[in-house]
Coordinates of C-alpha atoms in Angstrom, one line a residue:
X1 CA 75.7 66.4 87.8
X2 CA 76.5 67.3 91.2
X3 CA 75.9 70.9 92.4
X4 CA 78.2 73.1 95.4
X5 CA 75.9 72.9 98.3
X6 CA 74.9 76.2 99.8
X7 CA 76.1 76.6 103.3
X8 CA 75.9 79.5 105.7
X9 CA 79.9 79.9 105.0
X10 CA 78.9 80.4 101.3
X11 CA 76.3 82.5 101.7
X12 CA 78.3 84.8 104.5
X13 CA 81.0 84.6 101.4
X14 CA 78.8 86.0 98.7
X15 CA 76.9 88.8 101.0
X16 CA 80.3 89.9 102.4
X17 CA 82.0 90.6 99.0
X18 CA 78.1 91.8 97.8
X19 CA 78.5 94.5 101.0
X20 CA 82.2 95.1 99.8
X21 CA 81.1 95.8 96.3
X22 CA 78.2 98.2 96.9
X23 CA 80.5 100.3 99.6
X24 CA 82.9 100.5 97.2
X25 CA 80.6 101.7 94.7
X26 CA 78.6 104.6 96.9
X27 CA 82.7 105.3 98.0
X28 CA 83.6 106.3 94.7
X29 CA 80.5 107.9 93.8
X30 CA 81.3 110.4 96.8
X31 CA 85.2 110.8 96.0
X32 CA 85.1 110.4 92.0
X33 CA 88.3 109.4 90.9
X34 CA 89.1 109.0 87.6
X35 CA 91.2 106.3 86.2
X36 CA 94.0 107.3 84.1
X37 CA 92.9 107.5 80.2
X38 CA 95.8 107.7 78.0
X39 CA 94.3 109.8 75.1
X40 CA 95.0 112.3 72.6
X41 CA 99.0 112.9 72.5
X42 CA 99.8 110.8 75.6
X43 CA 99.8 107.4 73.6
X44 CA 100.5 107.4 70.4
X45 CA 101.5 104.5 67.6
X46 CA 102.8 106.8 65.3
X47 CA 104.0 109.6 66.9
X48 CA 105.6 108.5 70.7
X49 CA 105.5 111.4 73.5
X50 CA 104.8 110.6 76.9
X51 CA 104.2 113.0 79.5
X52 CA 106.7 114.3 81.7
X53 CA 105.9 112.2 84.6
X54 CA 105.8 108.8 82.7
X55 CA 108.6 106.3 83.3
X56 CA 107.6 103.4 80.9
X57 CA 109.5 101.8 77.9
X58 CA 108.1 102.7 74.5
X59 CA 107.0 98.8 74.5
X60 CA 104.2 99.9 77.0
X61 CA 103.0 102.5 75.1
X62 CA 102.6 100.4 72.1
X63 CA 100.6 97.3 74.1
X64 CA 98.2 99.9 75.4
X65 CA 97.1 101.9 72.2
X66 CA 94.1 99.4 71.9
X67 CA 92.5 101.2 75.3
X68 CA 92.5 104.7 73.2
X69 CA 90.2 103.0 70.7
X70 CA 87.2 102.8 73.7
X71 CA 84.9 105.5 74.5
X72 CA 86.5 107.1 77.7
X73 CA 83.0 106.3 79.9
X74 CA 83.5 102.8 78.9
X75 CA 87.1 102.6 79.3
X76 CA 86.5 104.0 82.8
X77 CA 83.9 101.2 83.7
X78 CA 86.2 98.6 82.2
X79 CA 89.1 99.4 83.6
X80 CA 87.5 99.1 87.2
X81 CA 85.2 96.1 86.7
X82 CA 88.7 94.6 85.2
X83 CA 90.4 95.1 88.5
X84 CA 88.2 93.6 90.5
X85 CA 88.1 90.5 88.3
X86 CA 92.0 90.9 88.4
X87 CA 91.9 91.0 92.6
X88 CA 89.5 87.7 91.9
X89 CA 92.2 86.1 90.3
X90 CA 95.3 87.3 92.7
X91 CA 93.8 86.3 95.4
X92 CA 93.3 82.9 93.9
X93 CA 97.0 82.6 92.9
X94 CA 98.3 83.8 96.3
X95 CA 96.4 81.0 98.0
X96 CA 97.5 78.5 95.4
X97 CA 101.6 80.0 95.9
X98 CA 101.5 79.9 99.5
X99 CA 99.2 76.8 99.8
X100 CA 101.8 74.3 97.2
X101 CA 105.1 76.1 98.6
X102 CA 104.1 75.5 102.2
X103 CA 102.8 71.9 102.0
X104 CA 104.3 69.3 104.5
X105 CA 106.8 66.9 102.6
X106 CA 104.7 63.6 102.4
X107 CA 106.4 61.1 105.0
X108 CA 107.6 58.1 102.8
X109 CA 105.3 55.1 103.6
X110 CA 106.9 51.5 103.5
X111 CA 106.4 49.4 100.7
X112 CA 104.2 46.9 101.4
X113 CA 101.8 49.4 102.9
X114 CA 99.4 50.2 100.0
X115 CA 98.5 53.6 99.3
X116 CA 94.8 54.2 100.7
X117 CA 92.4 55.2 97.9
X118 CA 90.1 57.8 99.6
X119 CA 93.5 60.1 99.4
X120 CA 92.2 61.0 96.1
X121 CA 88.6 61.9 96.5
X122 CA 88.8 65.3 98.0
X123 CA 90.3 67.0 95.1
X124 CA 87.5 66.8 93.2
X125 CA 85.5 69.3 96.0
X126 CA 88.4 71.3 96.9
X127 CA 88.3 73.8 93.8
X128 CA 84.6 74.0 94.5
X129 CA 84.5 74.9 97.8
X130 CA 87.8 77.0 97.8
X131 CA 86.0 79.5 95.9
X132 CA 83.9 80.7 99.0
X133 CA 87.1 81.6 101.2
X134 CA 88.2 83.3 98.1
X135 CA 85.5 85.4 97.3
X136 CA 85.8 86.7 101.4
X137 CA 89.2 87.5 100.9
X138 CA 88.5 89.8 97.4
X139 CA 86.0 91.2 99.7
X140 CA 88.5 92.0 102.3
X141 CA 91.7 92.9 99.9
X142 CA 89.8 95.6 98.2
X143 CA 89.8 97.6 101.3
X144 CA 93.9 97.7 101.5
X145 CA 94.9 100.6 100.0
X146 CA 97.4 99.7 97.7
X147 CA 94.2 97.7 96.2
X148 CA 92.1 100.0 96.3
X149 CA 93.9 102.3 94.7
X150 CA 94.5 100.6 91.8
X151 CA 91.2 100.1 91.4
X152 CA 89.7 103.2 91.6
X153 CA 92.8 104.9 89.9
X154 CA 92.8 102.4 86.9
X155 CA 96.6 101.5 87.6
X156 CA 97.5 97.8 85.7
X157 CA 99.6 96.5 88.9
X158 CA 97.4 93.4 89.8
X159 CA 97.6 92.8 86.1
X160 CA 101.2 92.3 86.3
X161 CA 101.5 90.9 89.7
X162 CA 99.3 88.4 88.7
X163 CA 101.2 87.4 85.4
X164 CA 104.3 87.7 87.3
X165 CA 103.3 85.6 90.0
X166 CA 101.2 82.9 87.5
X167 CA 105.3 82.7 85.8
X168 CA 107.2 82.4 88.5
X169 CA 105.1 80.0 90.4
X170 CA 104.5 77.5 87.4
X171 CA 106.8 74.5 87.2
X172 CA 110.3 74.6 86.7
X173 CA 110.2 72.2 83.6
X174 CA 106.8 74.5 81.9
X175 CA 107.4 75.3 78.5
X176 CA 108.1 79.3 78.3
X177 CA 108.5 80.0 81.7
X178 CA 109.7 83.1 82.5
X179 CA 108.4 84.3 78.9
X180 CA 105.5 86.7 80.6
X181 CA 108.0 88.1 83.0
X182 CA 109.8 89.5 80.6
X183 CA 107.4 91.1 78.8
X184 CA 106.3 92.5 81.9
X185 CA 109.4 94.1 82.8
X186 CA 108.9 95.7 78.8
X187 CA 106.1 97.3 80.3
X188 CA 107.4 98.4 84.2
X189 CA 111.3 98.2 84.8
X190 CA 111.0 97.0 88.5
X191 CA 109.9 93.4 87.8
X192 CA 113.0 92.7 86.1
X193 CA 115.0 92.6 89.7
X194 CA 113.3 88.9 88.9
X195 CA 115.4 87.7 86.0
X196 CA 118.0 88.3 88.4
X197 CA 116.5 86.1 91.2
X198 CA 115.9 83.5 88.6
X199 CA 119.7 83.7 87.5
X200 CA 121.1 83.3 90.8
X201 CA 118.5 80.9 92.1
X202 CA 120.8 78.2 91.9
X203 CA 118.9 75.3 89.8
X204 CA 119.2 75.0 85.9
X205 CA 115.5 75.5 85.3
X206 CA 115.4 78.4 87.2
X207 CA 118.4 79.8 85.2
X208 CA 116.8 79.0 82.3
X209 CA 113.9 80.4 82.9
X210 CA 115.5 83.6 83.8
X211 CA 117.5 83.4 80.6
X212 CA 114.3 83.0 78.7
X213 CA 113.1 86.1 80.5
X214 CA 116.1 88.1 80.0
X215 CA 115.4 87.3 75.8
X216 CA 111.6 88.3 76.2
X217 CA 112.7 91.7 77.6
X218 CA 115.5 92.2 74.7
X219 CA 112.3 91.3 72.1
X220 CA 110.2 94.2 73.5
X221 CA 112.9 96.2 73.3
X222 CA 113.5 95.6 70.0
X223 CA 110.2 95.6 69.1
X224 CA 110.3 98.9 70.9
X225 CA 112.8 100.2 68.7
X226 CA 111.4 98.8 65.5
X227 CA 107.9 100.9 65.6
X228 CA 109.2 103.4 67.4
X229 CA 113.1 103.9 66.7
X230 CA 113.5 107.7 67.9
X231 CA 111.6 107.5 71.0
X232 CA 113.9 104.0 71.9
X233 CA 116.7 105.9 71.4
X234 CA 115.6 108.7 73.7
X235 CA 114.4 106.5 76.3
X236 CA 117.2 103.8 76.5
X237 CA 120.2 106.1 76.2
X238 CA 119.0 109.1 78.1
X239 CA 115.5 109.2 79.9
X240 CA 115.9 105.7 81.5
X241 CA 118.2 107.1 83.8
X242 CA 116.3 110.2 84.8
X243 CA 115.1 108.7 87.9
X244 CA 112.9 111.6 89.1
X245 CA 111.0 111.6 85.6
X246 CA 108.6 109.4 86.9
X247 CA 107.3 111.8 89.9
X248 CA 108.4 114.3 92.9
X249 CA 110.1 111.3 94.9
X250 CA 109.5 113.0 98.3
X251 CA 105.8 112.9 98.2
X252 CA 104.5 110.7 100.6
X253 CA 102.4 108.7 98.3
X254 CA 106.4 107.5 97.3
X255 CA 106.9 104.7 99.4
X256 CA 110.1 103.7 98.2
X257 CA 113.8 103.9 100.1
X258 CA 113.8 107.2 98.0
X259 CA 110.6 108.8 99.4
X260 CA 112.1 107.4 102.9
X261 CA 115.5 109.4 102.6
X262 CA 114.2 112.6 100.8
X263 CA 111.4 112.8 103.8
X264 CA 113.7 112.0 106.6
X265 CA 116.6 114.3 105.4
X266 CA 114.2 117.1 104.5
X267 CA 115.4 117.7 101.0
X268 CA 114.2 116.9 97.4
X269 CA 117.6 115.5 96.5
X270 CA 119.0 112.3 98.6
X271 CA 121.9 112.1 96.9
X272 CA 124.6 109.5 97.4
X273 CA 123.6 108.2 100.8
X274 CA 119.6 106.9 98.6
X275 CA 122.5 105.7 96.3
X276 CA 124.2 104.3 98.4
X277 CA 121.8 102.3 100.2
X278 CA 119.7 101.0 96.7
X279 CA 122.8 99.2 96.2
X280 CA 123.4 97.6 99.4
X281 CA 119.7 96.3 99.5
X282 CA 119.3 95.1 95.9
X283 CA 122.6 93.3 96.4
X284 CA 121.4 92.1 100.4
X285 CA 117.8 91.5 99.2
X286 CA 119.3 88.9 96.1
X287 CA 121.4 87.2 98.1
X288 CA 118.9 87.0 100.8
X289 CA 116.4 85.6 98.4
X290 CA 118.7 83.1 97.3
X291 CA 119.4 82.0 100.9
X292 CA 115.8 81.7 101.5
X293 CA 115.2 79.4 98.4
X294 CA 118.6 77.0 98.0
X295 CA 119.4 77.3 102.1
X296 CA 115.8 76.9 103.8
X297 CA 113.5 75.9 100.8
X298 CA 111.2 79.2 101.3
X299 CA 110.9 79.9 97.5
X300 CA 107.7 82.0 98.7
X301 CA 109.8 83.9 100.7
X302 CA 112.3 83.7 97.9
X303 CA 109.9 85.8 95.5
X304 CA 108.6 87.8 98.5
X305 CA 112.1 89.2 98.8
X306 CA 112.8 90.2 95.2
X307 CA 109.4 91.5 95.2
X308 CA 110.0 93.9 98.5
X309 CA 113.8 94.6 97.4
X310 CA 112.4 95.9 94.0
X311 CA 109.8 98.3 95.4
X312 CA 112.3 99.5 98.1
X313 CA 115.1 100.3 95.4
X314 CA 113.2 101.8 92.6
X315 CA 113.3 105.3 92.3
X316 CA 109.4 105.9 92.6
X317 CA 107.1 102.8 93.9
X318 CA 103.7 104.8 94.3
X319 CA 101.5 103.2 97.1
X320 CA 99.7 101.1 94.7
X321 CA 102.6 99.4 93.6
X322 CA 102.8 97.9 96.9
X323 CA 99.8 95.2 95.8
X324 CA 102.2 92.3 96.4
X325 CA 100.6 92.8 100.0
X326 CA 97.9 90.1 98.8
X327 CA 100.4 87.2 98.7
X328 CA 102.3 88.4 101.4
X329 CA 99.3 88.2 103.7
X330 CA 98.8 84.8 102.0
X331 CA 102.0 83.3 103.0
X332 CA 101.4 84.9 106.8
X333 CA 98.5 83.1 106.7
X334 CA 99.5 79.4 105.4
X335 CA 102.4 79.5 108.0
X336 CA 100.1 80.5 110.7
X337 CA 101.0 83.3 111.5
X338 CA 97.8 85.2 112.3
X339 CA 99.0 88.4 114.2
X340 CA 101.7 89.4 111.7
X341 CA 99.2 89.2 109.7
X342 CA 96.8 91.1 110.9
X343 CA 99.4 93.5 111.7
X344 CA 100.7 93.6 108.4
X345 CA 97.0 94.0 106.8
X346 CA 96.5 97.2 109.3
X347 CA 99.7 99.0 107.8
X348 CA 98.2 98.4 104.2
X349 CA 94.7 99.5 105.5
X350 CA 95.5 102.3 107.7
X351 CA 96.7 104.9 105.4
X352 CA 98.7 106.5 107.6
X353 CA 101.1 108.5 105.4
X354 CA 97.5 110.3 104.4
X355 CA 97.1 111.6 107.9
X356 CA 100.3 113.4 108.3
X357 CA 100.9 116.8 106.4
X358 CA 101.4 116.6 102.7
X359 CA 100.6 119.5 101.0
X360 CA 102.8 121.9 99.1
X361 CA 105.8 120.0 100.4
X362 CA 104.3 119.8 103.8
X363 CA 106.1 116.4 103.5
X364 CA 109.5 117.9 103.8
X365 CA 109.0 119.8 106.9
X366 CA 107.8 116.4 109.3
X367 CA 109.0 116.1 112.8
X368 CA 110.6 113.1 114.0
X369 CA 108.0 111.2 115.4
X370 CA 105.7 111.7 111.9
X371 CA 108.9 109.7 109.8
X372 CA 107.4 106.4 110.4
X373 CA 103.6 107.5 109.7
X374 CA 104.9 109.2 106.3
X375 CA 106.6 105.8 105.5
X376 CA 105.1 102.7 106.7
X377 CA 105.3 100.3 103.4
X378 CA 108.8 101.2 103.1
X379 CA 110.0 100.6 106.9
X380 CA 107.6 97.7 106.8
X381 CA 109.4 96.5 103.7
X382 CA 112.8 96.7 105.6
X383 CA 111.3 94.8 109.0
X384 CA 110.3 91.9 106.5
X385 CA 113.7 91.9 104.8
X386 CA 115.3 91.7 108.1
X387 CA 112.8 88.8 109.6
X388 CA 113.5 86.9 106.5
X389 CA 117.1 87.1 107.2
X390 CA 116.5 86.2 110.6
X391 CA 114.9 82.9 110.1
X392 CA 117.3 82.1 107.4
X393 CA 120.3 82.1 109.9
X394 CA 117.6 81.0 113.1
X395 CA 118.8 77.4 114.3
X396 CA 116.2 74.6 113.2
X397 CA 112.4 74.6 114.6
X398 CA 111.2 72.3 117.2
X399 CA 108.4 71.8 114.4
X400 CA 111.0 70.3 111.8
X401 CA 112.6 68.7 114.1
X402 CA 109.4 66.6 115.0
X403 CA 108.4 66.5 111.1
X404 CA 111.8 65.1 110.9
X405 CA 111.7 62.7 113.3
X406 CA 108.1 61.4 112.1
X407 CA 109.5 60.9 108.9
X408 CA 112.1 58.7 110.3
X409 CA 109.9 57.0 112.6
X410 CA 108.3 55.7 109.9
X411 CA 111.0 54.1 108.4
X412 CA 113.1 52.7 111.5
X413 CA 112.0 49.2 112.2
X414 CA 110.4 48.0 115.1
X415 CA 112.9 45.3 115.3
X416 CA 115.6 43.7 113.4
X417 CA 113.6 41.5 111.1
X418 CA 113.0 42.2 107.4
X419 CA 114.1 45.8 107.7
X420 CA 117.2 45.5 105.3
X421 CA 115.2 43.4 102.7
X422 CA 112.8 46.3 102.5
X423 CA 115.4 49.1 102.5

């Protein structure tokens, strides 16, 4: 049997997330916050009332009675050892996204060269030593906020970023793709801006993948309305449309176009010009993401755009929704792109839209020059929109147009001899 061997990188690895851990720890310990613990009348299998500020199909509330069945000090401890575990694995699926979307296409080799044999040997290493850079990078992503707070809140977003990412990224011709996205847009409305992505993608096992996640969300609706008939009725007919159930929108900790309007126009109610612009960038951010995948082949960017066009149009995307930063940064750092990254990493770690006034409606009274400190994950979110659209309309790279030439290289002949036979 052979065993990792322990390197200075490893051991820097482990002692980094170690350090992360134990600051996180003596960080809560001095601001206690207590996760969410739907109890009592919140939750309920046989009698369905939700509190005023909840926003989630009855579906949700029947996959989470099992939590009320825990002791609430264990819950707690669960819940947060779960997240971390769930940050383990996001980060893992982000570097495995941007990693296999952003590999080179393999220059075709002529025929009668064979195909050397040590090509194959590193993949046996790879998913051992991959862990190490991993493990720094959980230590590093529980420091952005949006992590963090989900963490130390008990909020279930990296659980569904990381089914809706595993989904979207598995193979076109997988059995049941698309299955697990609709059940999670049972559970949170926003993700299901990508059934629509799938729809429009523009390749029959995409459509059908979307269609097969369109008829997973009807079954927990029905499913919904089967335990639960009344409160279906109620939710699907009236309160689903209530868009400011779910919160005061205006709050800074709202980081949606919403929160951006209400806070820039000084009033609790954006009316038609929020409206207005929801529809222009779910309609722009589709078509955008289509671009991106049948136009440029970017399907990361692709899901990156549904992803940043649903948390811009919901009514409410609280700042721990925003934990699609992870793959984000992942993609920024398979392309290379080291300062937007690091630049994107400091919005989601500086906090900003804490340091500016908001406190009983403090937030409605900001100066100019405050706007963009009260809303950086929403203006950020409209910057990446409008790179994406950028390079989808930028003329060809120098570096394709190298990669393409090396590919031809290697088929034009060096003379006219055999050539044609081989062709």
């Amino acid at each position: 049997m052979t065993y990792p061997t322990v390197t200075v990188r490893s051991l820097l690895a482990v002692g980094a997330l170690a350090l992360s851990l134990t600051a996180l720890a003596v960080f809560a310990a001095l601001c206690p916050a207590a996760p969410f613990v739907p109890t009592g009348p919140t939750v309920s299998f046989t009698e369905y009332v939700q509190p005023a500020s909840a926003a989630s199909p009855p579906f949700a509330a029947i996959l989470f009675v099992p939590v009320t069945w825990l002791p609430v000090a264990t819950l707690k401890a669960v819940v947060v050892v779960g997240n971390v575990l769930l940050l383990v694995l996001l980060v893992r699926l982000s570097w495995r996204f941007a990693a296999h979307r952003h590999a080179p296409t393999p220059v075709p080799t002529p025929a009668l060269v064979p195909t050397p044999v040590r090509l194959s040997l590193p993949s046996v290493a790879v998913p051992v030593l991959s862990w190490f850079p991993v493990l720094l990078c959980v230590a590093v992503a529980l420091w952005l906020e949006p992590v963090l707070r989900t963490v130390l809140f008990g909020e279930i977003g990296l659980a569904l970023t990381c089914v809706v990412l595993w989904d979207l990224t598995r193979p076109d011709h997988a059995l049941g793709k698309g299955f697990a996205l609709g059940v999670v847009a049972g559970v949170e409305l926003a993700p299901a801006l990508f059934i629509a992505y799938l729809l429009l993608a523009g390749r029959p096992d995409a459509v059908r993948a979307g269609l097969t996640a369109l008829g997973s969300l009807v079954g927990t609706m029905l499913l919904g309305a089967l335990v639960l008939p009344g409160a279906s009725l109620d939710f699907w007919t009236l309160r689903v449309f209530e868009t400011g159930r779910a919160g005061e929108g205006w709050t800074t900790d709202n980081q949606s176009l919403q929160g951006l309007f209400a806070r820039a126009l000084h009033t609790t109610e954006p009316g038609v010009g929020w409206a207005v612009a929801c529809v222009v960038i779910t309609f722009a951010g589709l078509w955008l993401a289509r671009r991106a995948v049948v136009r440029k082949g970017l399907e990361t960017w692709g899901i990156l755009v549904t992803a940043l066009t649903a948390l811009l149009v919901s009514p409410v995307s609280w700042s721990h929704h925003w934990v699609w930063c992870v793959p984000l940064l992942a993609v920024l750092l398979a392309e290379g792109r080291w300062r937007t990254a690091a630049a994107v990493a400091l919005v989601f770690a500086a906090r900003t839209f804490r340091l500016v006034p908001h406190e009983g409606g403090a937030e409605l009274r900001l100066p100019w020059w405050q706007q963009p400190l009260a809303s950086p994950y929403a203006l950020l979110g409209l910057a990446l929109l409008a790179y994406v659209a950028y390079r989808c309309h930028a003329p060809r790279t120098r570096t394709a147009t190298r990669q393409r030439a090396t590919a031809l290289a290697g088929q034009l002949p060096a003379s006219n001899s055999s050539a044609s036979t081989i062709r």
